[in-house]
XYZ file of N, CA and C in Angstrom:
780
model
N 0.824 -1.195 0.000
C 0.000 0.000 0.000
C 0.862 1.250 0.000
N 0.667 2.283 -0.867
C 1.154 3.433 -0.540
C 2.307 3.508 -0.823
N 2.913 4.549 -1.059
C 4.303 5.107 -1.065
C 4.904 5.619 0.051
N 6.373 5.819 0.013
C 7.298 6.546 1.380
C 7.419 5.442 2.239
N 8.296 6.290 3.260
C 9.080 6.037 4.185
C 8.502 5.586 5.146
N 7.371 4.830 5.710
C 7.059 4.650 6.642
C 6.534 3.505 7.314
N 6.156 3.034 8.828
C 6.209 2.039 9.465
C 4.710 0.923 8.652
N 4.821 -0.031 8.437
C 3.150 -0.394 8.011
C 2.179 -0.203 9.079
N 2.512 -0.039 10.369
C 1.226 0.201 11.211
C 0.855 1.603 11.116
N 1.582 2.475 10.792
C 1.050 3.921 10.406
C -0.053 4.258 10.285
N -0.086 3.014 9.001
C -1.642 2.730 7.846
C -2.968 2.627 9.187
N -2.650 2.328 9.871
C -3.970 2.278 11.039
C -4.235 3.333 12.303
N -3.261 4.738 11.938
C -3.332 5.187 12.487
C -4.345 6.794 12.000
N -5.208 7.626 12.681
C -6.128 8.577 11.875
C -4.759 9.803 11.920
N -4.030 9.384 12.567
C -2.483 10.832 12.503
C -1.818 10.993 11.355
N -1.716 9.607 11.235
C -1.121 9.660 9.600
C -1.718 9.866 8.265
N -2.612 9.630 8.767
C -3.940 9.997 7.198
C -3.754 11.737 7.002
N -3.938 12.087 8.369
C -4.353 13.590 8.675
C -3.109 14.096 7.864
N -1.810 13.737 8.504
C -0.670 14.842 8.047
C -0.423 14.332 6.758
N -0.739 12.829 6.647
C -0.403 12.440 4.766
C -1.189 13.127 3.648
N -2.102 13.656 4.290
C -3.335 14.376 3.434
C -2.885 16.182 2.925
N -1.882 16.359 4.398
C -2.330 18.228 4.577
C -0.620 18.294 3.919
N -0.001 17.054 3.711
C 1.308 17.607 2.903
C 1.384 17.730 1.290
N 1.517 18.955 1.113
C 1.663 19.344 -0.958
C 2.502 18.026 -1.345
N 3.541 17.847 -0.808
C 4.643 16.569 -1.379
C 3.868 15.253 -2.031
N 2.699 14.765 -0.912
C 2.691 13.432 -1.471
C 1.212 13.480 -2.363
N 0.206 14.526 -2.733
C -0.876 14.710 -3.372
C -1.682 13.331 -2.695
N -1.569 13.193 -1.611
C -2.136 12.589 -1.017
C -1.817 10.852 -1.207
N -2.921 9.685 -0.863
C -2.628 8.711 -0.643
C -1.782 8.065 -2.151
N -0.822 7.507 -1.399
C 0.432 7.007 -2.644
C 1.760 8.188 -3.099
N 1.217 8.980 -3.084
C 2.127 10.455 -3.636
C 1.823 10.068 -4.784
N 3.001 10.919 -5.285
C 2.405 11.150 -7.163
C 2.021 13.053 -7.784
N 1.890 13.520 -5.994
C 1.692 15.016 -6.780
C 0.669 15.257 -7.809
N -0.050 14.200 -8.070
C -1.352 14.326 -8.224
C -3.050 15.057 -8.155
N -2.826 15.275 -6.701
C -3.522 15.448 -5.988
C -5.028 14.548 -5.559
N -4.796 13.353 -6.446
C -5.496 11.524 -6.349
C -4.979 10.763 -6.777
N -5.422 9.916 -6.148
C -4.639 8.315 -5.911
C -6.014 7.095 -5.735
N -5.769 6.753 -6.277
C -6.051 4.883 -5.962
C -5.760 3.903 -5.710
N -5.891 3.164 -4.312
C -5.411 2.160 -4.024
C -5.731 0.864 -5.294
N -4.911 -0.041 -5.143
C -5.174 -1.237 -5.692
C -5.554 -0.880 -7.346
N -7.000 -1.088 -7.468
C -7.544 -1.204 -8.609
C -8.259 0.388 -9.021
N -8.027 0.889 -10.644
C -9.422 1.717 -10.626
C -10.645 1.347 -11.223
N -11.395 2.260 -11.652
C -12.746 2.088 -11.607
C -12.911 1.060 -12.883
N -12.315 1.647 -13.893
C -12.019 0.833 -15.023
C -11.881 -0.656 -15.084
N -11.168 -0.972 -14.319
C -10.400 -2.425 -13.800
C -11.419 -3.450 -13.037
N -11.873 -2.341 -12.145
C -13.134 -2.948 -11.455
C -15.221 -3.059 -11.911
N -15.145 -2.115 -13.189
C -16.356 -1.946 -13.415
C -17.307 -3.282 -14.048
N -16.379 -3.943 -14.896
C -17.419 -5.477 -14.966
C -18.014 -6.020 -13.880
N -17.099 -6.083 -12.874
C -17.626 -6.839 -11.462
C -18.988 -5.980 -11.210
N -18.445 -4.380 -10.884
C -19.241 -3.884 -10.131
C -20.947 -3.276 -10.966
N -20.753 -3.502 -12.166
C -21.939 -3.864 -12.866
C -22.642 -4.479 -13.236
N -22.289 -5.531 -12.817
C -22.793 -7.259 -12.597
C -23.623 -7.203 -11.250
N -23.020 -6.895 -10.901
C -23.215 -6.735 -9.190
C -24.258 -5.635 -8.454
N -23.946 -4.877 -8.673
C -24.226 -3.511 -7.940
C -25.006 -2.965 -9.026
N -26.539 -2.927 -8.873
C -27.490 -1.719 -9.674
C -27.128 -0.076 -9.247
N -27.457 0.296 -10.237
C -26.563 1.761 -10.141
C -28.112 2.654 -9.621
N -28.870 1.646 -9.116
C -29.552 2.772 -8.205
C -29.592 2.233 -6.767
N -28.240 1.835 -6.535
C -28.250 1.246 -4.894
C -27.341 2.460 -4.362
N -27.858 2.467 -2.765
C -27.441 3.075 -2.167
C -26.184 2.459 -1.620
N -24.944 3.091 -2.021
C -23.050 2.852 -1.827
C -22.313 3.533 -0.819
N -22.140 2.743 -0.080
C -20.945 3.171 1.293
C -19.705 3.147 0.907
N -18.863 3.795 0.902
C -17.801 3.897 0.378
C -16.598 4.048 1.598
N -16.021 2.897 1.837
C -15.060 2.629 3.269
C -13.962 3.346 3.199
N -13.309 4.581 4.064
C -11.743 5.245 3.530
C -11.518 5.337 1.983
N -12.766 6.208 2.120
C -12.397 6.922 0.360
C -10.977 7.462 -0.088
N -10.269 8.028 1.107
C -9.267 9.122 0.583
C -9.215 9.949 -0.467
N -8.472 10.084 -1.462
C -8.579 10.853 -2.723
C -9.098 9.962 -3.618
N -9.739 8.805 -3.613
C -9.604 7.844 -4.974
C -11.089 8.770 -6.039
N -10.524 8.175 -7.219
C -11.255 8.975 -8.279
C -12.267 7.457 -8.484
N -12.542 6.563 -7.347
C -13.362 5.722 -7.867
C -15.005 5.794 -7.657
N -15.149 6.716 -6.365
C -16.692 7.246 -6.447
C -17.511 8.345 -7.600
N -16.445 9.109 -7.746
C -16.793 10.312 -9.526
C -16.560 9.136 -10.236
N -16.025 8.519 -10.507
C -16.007 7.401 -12.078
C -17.040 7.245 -11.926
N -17.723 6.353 -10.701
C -19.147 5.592 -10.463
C -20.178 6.413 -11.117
N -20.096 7.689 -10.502
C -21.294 8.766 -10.799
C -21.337 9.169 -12.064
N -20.197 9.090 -12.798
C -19.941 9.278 -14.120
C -20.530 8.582 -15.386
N -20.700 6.887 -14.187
C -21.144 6.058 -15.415
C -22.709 5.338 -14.573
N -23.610 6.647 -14.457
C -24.379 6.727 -13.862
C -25.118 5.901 -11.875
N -24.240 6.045 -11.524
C -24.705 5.523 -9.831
C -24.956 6.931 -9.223
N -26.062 6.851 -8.444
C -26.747 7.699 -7.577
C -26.732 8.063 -6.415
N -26.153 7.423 -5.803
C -26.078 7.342 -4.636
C -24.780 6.971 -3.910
N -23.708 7.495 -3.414
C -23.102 6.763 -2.893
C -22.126 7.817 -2.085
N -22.102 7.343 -0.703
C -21.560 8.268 0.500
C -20.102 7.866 0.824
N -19.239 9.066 1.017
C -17.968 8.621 0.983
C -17.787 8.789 2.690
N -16.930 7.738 3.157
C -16.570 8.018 4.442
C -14.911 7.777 4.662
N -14.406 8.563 5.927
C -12.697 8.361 6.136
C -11.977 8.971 7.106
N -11.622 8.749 7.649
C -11.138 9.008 9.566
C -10.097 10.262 8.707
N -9.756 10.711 7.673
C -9.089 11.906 7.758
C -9.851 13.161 7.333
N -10.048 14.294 8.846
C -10.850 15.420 8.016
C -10.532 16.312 7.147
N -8.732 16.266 6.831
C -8.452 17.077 6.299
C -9.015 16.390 4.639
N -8.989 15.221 4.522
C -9.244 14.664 2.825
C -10.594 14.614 2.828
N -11.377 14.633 3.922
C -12.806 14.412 3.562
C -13.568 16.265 3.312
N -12.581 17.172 3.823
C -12.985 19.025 3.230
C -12.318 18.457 2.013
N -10.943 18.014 1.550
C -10.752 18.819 0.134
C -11.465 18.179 -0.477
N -12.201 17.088 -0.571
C -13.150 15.669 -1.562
C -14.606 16.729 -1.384
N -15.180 17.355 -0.614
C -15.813 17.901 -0.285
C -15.931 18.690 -1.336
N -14.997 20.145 -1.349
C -14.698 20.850 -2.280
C -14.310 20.530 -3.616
N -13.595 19.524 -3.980
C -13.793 19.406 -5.562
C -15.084 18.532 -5.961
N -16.298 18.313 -5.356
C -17.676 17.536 -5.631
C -18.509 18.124 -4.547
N -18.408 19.478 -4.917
C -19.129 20.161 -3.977
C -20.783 20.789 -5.644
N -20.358 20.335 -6.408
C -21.390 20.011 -7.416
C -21.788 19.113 -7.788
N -21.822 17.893 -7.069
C -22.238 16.557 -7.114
C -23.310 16.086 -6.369
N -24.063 16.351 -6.147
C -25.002 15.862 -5.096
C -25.339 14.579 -4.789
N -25.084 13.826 -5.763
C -24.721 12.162 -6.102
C -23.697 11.814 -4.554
N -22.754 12.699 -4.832
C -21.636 11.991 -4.214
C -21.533 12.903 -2.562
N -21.640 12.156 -1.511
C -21.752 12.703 -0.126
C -20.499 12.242 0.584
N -19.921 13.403 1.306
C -18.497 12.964 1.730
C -18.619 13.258 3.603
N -18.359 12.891 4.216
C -18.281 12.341 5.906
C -16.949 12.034 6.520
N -16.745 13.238 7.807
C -15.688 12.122 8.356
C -16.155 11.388 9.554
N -15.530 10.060 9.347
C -15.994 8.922 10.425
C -15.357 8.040 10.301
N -15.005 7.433 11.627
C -13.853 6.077 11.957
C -14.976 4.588 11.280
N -14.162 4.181 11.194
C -14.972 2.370 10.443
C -15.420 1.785 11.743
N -14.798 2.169 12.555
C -14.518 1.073 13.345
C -16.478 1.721 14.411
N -16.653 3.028 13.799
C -17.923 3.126 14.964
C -18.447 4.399 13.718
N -19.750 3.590 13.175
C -20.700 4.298 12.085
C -22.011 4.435 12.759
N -21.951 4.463 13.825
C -23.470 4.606 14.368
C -24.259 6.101 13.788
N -23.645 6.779 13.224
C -24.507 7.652 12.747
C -25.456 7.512 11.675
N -25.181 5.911 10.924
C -25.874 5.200 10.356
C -26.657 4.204 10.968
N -28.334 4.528 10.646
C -29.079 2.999 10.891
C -28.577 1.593 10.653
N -29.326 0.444 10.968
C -29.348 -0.775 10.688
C -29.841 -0.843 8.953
N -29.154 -1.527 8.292
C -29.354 -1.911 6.795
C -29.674 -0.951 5.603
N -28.666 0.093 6.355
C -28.713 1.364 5.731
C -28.339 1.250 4.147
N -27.735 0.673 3.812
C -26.552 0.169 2.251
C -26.834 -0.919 1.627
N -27.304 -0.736 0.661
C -27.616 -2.047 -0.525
C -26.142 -2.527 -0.436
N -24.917 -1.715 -0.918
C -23.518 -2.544 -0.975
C -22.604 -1.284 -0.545
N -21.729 -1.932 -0.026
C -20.369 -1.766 0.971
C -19.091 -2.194 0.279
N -18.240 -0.710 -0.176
C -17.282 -0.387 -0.800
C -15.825 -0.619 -0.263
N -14.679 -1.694 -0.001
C -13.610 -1.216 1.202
C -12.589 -1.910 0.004
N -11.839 -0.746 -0.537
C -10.728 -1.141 -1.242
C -9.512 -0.428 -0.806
N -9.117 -1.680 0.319
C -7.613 -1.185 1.244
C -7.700 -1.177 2.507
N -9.143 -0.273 2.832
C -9.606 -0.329 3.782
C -9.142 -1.360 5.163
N -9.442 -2.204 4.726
C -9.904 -3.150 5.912
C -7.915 -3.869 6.427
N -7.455 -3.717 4.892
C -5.982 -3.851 5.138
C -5.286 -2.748 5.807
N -6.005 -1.713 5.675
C -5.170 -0.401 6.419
C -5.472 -0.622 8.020
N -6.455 -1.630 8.597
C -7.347 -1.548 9.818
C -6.189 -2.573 9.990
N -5.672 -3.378 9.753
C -4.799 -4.554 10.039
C -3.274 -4.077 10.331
N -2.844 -2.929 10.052
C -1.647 -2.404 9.915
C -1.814 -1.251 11.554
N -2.812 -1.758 11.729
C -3.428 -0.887 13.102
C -2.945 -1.279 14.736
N -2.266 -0.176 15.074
C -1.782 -0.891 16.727
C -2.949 -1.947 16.978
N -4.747 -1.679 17.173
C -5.390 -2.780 17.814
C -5.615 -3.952 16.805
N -5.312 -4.138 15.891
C -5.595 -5.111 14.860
C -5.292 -6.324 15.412
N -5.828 -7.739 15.647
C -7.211 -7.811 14.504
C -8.885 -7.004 15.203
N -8.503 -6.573 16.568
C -9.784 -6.462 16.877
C -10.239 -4.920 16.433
N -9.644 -4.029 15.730
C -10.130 -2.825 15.180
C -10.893 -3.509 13.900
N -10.425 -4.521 13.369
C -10.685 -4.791 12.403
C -12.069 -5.672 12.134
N -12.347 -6.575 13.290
C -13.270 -7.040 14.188
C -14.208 -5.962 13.935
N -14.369 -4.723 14.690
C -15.649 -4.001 15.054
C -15.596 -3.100 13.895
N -14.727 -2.819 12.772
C -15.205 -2.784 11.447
C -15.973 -3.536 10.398
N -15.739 -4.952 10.620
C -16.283 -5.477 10.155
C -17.886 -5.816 10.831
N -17.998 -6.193 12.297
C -19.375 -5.824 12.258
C -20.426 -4.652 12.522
N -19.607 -3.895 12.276
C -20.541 -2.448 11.712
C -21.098 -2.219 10.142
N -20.067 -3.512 9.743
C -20.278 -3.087 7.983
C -21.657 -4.622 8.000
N -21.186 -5.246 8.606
C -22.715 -6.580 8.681
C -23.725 -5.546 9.452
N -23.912 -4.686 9.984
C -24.948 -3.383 10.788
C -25.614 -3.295 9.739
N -24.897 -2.289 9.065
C -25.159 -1.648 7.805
C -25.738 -1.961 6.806
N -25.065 -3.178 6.308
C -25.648 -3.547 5.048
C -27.325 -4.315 5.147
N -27.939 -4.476 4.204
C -29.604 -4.922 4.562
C -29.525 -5.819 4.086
N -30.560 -6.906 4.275
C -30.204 -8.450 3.649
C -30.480 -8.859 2.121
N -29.448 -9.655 1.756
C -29.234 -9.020 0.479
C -28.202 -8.604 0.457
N -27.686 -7.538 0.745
C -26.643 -6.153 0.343
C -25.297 -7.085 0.126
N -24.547 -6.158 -0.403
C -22.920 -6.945 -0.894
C -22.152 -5.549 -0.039
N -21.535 -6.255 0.933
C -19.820 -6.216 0.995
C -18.979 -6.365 -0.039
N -18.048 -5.549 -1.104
C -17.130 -5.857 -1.616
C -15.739 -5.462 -1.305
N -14.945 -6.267 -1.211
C -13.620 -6.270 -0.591
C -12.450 -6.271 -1.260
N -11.945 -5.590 -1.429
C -10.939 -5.709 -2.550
C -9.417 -5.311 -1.833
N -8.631 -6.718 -1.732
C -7.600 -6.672 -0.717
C -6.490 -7.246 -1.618
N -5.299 -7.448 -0.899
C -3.939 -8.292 -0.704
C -4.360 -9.888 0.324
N -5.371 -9.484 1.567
C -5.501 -10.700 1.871
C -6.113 -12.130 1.517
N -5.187 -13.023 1.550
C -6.224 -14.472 1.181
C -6.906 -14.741 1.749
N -8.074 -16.027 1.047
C -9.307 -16.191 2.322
C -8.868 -16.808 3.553
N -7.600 -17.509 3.569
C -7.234 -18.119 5.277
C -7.115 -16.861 6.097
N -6.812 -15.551 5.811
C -6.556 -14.725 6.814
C -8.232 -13.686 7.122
N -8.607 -13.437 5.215
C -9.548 -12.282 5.550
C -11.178 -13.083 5.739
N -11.263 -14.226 5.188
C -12.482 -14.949 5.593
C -12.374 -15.645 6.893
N -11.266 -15.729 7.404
C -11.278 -16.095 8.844
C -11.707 -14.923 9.675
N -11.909 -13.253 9.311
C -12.226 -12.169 10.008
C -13.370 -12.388 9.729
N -14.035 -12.354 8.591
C -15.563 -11.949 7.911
C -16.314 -13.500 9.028
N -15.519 -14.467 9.247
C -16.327 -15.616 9.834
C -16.752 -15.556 11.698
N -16.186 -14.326 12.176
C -15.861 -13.996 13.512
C -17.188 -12.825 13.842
N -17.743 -12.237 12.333
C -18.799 -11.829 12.797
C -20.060 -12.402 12.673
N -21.123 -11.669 13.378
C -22.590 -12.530 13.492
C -23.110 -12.460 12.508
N -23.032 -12.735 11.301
C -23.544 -12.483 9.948
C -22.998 -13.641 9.039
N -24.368 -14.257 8.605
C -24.111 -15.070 7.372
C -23.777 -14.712 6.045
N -22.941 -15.122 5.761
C -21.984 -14.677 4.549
C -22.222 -15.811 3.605
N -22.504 -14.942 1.932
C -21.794 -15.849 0.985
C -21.335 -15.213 0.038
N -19.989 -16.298 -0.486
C -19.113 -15.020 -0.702
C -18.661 -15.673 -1.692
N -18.267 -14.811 -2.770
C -18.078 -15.360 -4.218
C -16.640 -14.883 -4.233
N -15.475 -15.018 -5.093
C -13.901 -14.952 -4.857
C -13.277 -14.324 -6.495
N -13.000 -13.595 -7.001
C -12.489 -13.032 -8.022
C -10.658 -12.662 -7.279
N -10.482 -13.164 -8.579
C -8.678 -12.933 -8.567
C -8.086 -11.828 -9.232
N -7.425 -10.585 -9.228
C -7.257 -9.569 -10.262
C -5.570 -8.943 -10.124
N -4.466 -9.686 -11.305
C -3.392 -9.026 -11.195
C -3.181 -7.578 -10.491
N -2.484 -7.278 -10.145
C -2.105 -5.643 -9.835
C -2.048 -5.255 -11.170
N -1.827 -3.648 -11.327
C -2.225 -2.802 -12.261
C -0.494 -2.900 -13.276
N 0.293 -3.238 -11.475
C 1.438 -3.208 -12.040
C 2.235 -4.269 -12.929
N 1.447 -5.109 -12.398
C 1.603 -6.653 -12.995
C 1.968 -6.651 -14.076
N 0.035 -6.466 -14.698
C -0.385 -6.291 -15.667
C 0.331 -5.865 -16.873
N 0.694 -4.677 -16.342
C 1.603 -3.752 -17.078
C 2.938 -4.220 -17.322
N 3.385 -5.049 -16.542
C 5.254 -5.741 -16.666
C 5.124 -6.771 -17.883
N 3.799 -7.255 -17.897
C 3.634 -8.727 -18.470
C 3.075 -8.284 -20.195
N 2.421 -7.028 -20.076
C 1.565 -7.155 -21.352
C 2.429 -5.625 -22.009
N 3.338 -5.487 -21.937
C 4.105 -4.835 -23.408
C 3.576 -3.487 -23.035
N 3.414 -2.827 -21.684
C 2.464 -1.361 -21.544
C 0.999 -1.355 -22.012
N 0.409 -2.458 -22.474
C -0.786 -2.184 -22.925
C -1.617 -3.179 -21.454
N -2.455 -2.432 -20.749
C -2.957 -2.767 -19.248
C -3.914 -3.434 -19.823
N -4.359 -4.233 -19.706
C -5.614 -5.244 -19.512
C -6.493 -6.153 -18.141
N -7.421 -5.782 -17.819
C -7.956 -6.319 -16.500
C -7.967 -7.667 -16.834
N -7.340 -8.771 -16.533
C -7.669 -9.923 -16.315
C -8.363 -10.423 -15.035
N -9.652 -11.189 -14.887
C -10.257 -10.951 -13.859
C -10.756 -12.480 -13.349
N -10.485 -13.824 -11.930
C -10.427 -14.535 -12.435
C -11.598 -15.258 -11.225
N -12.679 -15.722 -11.658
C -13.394 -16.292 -10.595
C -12.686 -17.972 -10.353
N -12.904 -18.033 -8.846
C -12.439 -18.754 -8.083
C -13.204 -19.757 -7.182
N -13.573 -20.358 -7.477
C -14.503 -21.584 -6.261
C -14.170 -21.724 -4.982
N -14.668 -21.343 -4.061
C -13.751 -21.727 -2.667
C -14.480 -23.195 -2.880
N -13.605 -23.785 -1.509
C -14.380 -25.017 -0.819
C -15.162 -25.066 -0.412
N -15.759 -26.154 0.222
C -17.157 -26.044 1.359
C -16.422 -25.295 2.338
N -15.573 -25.132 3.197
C -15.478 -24.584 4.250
C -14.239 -23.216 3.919
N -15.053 -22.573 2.508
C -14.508 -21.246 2.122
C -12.771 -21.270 2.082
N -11.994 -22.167 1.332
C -10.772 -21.771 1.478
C -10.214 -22.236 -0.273
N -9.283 -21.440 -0.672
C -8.757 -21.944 -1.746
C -8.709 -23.871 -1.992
N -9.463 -24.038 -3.324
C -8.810 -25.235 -3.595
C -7.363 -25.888 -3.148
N -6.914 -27.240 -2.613
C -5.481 -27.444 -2.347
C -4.847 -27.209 -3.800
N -5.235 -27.783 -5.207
C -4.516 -27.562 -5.801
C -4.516 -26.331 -6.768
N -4.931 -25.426 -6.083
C -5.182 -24.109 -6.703
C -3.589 -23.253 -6.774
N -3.410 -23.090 -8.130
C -1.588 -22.241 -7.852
C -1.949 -20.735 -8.723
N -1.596 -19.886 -7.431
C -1.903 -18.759 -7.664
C -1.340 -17.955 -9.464
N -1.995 -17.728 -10.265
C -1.290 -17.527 -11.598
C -0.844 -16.535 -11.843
N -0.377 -15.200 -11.516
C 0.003 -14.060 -10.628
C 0.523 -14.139 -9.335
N 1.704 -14.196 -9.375
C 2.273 -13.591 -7.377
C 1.826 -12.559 -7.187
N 1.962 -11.184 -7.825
C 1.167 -9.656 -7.615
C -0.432 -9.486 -8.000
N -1.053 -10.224 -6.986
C -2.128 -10.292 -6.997
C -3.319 -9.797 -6.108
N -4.549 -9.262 -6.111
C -5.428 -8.623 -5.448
C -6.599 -9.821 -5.371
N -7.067 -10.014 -4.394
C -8.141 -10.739 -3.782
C -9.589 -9.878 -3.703
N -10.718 -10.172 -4.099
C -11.700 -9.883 -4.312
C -13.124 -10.629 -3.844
N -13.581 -10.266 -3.063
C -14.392 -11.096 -1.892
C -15.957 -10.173 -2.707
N -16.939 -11.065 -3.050
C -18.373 -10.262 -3.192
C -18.993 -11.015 -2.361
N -19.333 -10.172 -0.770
C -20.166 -10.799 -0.160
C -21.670 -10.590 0.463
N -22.148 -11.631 0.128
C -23.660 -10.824 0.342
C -24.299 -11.679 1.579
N -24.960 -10.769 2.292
C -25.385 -10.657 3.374
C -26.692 -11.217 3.324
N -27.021 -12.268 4.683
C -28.277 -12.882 4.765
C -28.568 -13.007 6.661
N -29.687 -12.477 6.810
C -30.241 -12.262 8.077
C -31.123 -13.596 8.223
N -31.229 -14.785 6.997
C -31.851 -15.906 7.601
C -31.063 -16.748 7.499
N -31.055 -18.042 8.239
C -30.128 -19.103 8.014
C -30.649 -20.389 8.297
N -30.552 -20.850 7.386
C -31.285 -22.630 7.317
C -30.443 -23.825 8.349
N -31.185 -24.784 8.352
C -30.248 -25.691 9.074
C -29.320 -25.943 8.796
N -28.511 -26.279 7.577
C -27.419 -26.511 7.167
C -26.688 -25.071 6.901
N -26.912 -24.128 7.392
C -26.076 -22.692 7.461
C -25.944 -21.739 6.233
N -26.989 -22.870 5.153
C -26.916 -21.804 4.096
C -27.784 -20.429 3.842
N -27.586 -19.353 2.651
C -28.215 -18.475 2.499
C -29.385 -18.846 2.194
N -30.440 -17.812 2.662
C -31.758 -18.128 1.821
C -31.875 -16.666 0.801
N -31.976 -15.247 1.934
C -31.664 -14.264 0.763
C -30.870 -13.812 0.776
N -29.833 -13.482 -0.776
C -28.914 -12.691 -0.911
C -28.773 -12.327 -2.541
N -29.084 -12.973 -3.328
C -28.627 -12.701 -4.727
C -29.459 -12.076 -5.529
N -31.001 -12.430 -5.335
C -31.839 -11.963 -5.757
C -31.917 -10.995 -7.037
N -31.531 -9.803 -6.728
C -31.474 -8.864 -7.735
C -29.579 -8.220 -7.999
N -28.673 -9.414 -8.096
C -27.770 -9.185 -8.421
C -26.998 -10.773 -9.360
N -26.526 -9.922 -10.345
C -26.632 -10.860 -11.455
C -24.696 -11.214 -11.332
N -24.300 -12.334 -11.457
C -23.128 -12.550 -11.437
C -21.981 -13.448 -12.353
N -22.990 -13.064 -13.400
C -21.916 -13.095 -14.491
C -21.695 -12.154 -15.420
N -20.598 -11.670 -16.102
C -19.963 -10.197 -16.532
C -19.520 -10.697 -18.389
């Protein structure tokens, strides 16, 4: 994650967001002098999934937005709704001010770890790209990461998708998502880095994007060999408030279509 000089637990701290934000040098998250950045993937990279997935008249939580240009893409290619949130106030005024003609797009500062200013099943789907890895790089981690995650099972309504878009595999990050009170089912997409991409294909970027079967008890196939080392993990999980005897979903997919 990120550029510079610094400790990985940083990433979990709201001090470092603050002064990484208010310095001209790094144009915020990553540097680049930019003045935006995107973690991981952009909108581009990610939009098959998230149009498969996500009707563009659902209401979108957007986890530690920072500067990313991936909520204006959204609105760009028509989504309505979608609220940005991020423990730094200095990035959540300047996001403010450059989509301060957006009415689409709503910007908030607020810790993950405590959204009570939001109702119960407030969010058709739940946005965290980095997010939840920046909560892990956190002096209290795993348990900051813990009461992020069940604020985001709060939130979402049954039905709704969590999408996760990490570095972690499912032994580490579906062992978190399994610690909260929420039935999960969760579909697994594989997606080179941007940088990968780019080493392998001659400068010409191409999203290669790769669905993945977990097991019955959610973990990579044994003989599954990762086909990319620089690779991003992609969790679509949708949320179900009923649960049958055998622990499966009853609603979640309903009005989300999952093939691209």
């Amino acid at each position: 994650m990120g550029g510079g000089n610094c400790n990985p637990k940083d990433f979990g701290a709201a001090a470092y967001w603050e002064a990484r934000y208010s310095s001209p040098s790094t144009g915020g998250k990553g540097g680049g002098g930019g003045g935006f950045f995107d973690w991981y993937q952009s909108y581009s990279a990610l939009r098959p999934l998230l149009r498969a997935c996500v009707p563009t008249s659902s209401r979108v939580l957007m986890l530690g937005c920072g500067n990313s240009l991936l909520s204006e893409d959204m609105v760009k290619d028509g989504y309505q709704n979608i609220v940005n949130i991020d423990i730094s106030s200095v990035v959540i005024e300047q996001m403010k001010e450059k989509h301060m003609d957006i009415p689409r797009l709503t910007y908030m500062q607020l810790d993950v770890r405590d959204m009570s200013f939001f109702g119960d099943g407030s969010f058709d789907c739940i946005i965290d790209k980095g997010t939840l890895d920046a909560m892990m790089c956190g002096d209290d981690a795993p348990h900051g990461a813990y009461k992020m995650l069940a604020e985001v099972a709060r939130l979402m309504r049954p039905g709704g998708i969590y999408m996760l878009i990490t570095y972690g595999a499912p032994k580490e990050r579906l062992t978190l998502l399994n610690q909260v009170q929420c039935c999960w089912e969760v579909e697994l997409y594989i997606m080179p880095t941007p940088e990968y991409q780019l080493k392998w294909s001659n400068g010409a970027a191409h999203a290669m994007m790769e669905k993945v079967a977990l097991t019955v008890d959610r973990q990579l196939p044994p003989d599954y060999v990762l086909k990319n080392p620089e690779s991003h993990f992609i969790y679509v999980c949708y949320k179900s408030d009923i649960v049958t005897e055998d622990n499966s979903m009853v609603a979640g997919q309903d009005d989300a279509m999952t093939s691209f």
